[in-house]
PDB file of C-alpha atoms in Angstrom:
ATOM      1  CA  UNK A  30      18.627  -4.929  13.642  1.00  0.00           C
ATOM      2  CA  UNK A  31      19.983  -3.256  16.830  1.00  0.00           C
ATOM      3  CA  UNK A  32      20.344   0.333  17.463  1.00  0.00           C
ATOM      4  CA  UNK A  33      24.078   1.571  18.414  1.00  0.00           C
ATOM      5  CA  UNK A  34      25.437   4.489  19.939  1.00  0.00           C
ATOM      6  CA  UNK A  35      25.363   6.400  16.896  1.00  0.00           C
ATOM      7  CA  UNK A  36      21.806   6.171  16.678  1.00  0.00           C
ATOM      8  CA  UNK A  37      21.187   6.910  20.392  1.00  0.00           C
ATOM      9  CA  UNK A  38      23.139   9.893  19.783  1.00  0.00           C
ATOM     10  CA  UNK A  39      22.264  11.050  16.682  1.00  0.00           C
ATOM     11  CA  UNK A  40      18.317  11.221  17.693  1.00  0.00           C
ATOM     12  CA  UNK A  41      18.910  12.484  21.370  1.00  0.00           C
ATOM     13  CA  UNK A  42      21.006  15.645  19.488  1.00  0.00           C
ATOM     14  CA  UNK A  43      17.318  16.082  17.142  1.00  0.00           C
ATOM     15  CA  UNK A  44      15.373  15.696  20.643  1.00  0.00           C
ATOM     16  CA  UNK A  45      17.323  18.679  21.984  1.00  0.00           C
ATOM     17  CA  UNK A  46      17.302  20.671  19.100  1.00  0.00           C
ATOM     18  CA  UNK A  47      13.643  20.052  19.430  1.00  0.00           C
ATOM     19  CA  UNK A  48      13.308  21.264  22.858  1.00  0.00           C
ATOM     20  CA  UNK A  49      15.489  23.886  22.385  1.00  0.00           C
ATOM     21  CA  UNK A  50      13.311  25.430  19.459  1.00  0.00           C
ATOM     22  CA  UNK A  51      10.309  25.330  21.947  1.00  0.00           C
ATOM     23  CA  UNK A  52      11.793  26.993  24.576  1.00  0.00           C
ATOM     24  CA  UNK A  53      13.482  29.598  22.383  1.00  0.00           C
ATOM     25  CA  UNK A  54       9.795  29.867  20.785  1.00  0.00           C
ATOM     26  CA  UNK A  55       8.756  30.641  24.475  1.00  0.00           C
ATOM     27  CA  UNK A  56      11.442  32.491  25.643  1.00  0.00           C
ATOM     28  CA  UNK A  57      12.311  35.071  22.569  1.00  0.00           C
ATOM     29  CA  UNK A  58       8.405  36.560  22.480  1.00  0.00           C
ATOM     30  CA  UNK A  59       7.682  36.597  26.233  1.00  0.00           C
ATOM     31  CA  UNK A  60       4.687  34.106  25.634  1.00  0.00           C
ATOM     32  CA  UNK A  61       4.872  30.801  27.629  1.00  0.00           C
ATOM     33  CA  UNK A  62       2.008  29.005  25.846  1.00  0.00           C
ATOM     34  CA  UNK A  63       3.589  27.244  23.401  1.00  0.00           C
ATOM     35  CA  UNK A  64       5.021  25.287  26.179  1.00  0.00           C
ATOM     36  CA  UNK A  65       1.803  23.326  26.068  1.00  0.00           C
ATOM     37  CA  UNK A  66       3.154  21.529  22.621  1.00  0.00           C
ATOM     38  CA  UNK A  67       5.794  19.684  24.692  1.00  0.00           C
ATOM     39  CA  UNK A  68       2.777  18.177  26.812  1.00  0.00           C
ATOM     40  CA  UNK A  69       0.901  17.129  24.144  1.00  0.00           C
ATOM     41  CA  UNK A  70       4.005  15.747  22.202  1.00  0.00           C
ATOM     42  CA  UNK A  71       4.762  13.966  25.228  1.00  0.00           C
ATOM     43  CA  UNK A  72       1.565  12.477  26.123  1.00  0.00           C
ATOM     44  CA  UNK A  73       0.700  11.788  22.441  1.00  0.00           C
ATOM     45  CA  UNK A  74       1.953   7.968  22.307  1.00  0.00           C
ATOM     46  CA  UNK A  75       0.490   7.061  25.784  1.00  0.00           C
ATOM     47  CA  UNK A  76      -2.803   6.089  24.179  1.00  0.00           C
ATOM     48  CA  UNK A  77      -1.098   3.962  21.746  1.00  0.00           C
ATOM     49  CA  UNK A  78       0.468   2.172  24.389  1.00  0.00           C
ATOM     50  CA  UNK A  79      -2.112   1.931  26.402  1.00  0.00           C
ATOM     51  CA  UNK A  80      -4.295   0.578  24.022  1.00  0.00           C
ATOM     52  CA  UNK A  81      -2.106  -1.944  22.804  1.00  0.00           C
ATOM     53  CA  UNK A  82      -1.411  -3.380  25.902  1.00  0.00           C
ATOM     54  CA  UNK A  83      -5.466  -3.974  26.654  1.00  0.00           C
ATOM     55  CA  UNK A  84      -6.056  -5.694  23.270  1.00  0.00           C
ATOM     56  CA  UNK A  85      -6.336  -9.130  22.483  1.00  0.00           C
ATOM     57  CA  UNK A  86      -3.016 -10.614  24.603  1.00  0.00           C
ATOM     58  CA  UNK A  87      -3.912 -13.625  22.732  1.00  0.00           C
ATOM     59  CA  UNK A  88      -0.979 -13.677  20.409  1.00  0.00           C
ATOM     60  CA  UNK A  89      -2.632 -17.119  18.508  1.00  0.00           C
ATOM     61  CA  UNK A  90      -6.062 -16.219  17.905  1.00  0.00           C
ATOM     62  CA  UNK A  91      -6.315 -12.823  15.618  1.00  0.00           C
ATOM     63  CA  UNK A  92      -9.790 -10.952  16.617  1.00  0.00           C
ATOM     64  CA  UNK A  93     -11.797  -9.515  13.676  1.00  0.00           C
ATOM     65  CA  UNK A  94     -12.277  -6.636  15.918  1.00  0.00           C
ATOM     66  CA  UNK A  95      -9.831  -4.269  17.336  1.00  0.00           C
ATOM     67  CA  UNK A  96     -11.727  -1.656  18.353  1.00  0.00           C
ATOM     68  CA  UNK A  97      -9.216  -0.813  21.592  1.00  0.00           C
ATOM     69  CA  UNK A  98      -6.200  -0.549  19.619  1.00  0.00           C
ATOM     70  CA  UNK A  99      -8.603   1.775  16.539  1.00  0.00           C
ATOM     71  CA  UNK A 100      -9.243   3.757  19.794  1.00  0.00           C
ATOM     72  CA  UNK A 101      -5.687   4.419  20.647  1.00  0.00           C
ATOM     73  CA  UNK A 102      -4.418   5.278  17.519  1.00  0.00           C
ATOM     74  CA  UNK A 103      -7.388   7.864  17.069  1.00  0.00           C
ATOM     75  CA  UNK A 104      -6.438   9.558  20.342  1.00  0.00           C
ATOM     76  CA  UNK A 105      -2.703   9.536  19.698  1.00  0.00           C
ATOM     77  CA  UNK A 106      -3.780  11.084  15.861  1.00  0.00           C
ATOM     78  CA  UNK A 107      -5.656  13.371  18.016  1.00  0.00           C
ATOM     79  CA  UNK A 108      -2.650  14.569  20.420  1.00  0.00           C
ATOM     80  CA  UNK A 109      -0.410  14.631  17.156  1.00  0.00           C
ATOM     81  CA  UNK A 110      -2.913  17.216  15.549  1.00  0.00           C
ATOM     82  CA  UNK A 111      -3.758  19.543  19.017  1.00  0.00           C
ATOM     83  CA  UNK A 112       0.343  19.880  19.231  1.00  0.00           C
ATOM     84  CA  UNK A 113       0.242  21.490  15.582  1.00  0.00           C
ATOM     85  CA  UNK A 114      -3.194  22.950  15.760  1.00  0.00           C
ATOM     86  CA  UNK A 115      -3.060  24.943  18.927  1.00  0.00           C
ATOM     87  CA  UNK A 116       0.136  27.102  18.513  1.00  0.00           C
ATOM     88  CA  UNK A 117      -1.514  27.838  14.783  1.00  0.00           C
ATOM     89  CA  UNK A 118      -4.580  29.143  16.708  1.00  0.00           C
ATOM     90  CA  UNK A 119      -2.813  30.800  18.960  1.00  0.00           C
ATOM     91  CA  UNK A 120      -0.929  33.066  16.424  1.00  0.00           C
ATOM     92  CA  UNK A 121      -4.356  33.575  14.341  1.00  0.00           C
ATOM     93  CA  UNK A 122      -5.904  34.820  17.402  1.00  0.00           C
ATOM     94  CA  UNK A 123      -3.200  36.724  17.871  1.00  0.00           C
ATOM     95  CA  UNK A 124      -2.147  36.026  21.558  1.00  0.00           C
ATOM     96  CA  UNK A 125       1.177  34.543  20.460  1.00  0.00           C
ATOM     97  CA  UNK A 126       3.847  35.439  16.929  1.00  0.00           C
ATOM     98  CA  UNK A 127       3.912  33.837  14.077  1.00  0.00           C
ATOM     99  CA  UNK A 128       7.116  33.298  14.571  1.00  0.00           C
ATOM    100  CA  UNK A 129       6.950  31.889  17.525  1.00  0.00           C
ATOM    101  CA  UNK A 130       3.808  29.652  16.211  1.00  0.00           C
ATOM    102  CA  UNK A 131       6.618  28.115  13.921  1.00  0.00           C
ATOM    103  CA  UNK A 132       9.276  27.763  15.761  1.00  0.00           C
ATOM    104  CA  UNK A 133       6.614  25.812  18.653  1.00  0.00           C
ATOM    105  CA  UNK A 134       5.162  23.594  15.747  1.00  0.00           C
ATOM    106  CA  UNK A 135       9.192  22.812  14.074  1.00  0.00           C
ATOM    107  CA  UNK A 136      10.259  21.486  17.541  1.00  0.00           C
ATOM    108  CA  UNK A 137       7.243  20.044  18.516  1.00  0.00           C
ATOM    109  CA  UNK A 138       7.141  18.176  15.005  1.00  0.00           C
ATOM    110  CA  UNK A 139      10.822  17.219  16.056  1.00  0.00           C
ATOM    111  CA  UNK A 140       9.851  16.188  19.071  1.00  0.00           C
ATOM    112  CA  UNK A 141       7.568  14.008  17.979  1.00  0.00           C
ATOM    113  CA  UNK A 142       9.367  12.255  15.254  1.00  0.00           C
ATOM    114  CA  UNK A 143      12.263  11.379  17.686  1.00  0.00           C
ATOM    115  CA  UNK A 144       9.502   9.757  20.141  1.00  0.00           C
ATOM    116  CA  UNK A 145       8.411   7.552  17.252  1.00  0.00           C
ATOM    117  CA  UNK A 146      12.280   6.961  15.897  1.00  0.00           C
ATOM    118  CA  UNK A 147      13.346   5.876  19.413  1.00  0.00           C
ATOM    119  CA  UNK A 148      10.382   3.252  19.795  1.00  0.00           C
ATOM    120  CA  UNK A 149      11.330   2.011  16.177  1.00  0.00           C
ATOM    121  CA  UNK A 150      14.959   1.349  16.723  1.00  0.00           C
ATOM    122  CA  UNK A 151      14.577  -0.259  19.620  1.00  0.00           C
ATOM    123  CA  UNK A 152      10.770  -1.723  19.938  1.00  0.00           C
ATOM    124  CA  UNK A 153      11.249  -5.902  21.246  1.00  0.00           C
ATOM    125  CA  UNK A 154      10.993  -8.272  18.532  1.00  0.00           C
ATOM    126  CA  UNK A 155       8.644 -11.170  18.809  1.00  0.00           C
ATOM    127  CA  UNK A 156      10.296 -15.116  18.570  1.00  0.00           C
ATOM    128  CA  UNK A 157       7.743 -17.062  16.890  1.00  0.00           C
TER     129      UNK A 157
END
């Protein structure tokens, strides 16, 4: 299955509208810390990558152990909940809106999910 333009376009409009709700989350309240949801949203699938790139590269022999790639996934899992989590504490402690807690957590969520859509569309396909 190969992605076409429609696709490319289709999730690089959600990406902005992403970005844009973080910003405008930012910029509407005077309160930059929700920018740090865009780090965390951008850093989250490093580990997975990482991690899956220091397992077994023996493609023939399946280990009963992958520990490395258990590892990655739990910091990525990680990542994914601190981009939610911190604008919600944030607004409970009162130091940003809850308005702006929302709109920070709806584009970081949309962030997110066109990270993962991108590397599903057009992840390389294995010829065994």
């Amino acid at each position: 299955m190969t992605a076409g333009l429609k696709t490319i376009i289709s999730l690089s409009f959600v990406l902005a509208i992403g970005f844009l709700l973080v910003i405008l989350s930012c910029a509407l309240f005077k309160q930059y810390l929700p920018l740090l949801v865009v780090a965390t949203y951008v850093l989250a699938p490093l580990p997975n990558w990482v991690c899956g790139r220091c397992a077994n590269p023996d493609d023939f022999v399946e280990s009963s152990s992958n520990a490395v790639v258990d590892f990655g996934r739990f910091c990525t899992g990680f990542l994914v909940l601190m981009g939610v989590a911190l604008p919600a504490l944030l607004a409970h402690s009162e130091i940003i809106r809850w308005a702006a807690a929302l709109m920070s957590i709806t584009g970081g969520v949309l962030i997110y999910g066109t990270i993962i859509a991108f590397g599903m569309f057009f992840q390389e396909e294995s010829e065994f």
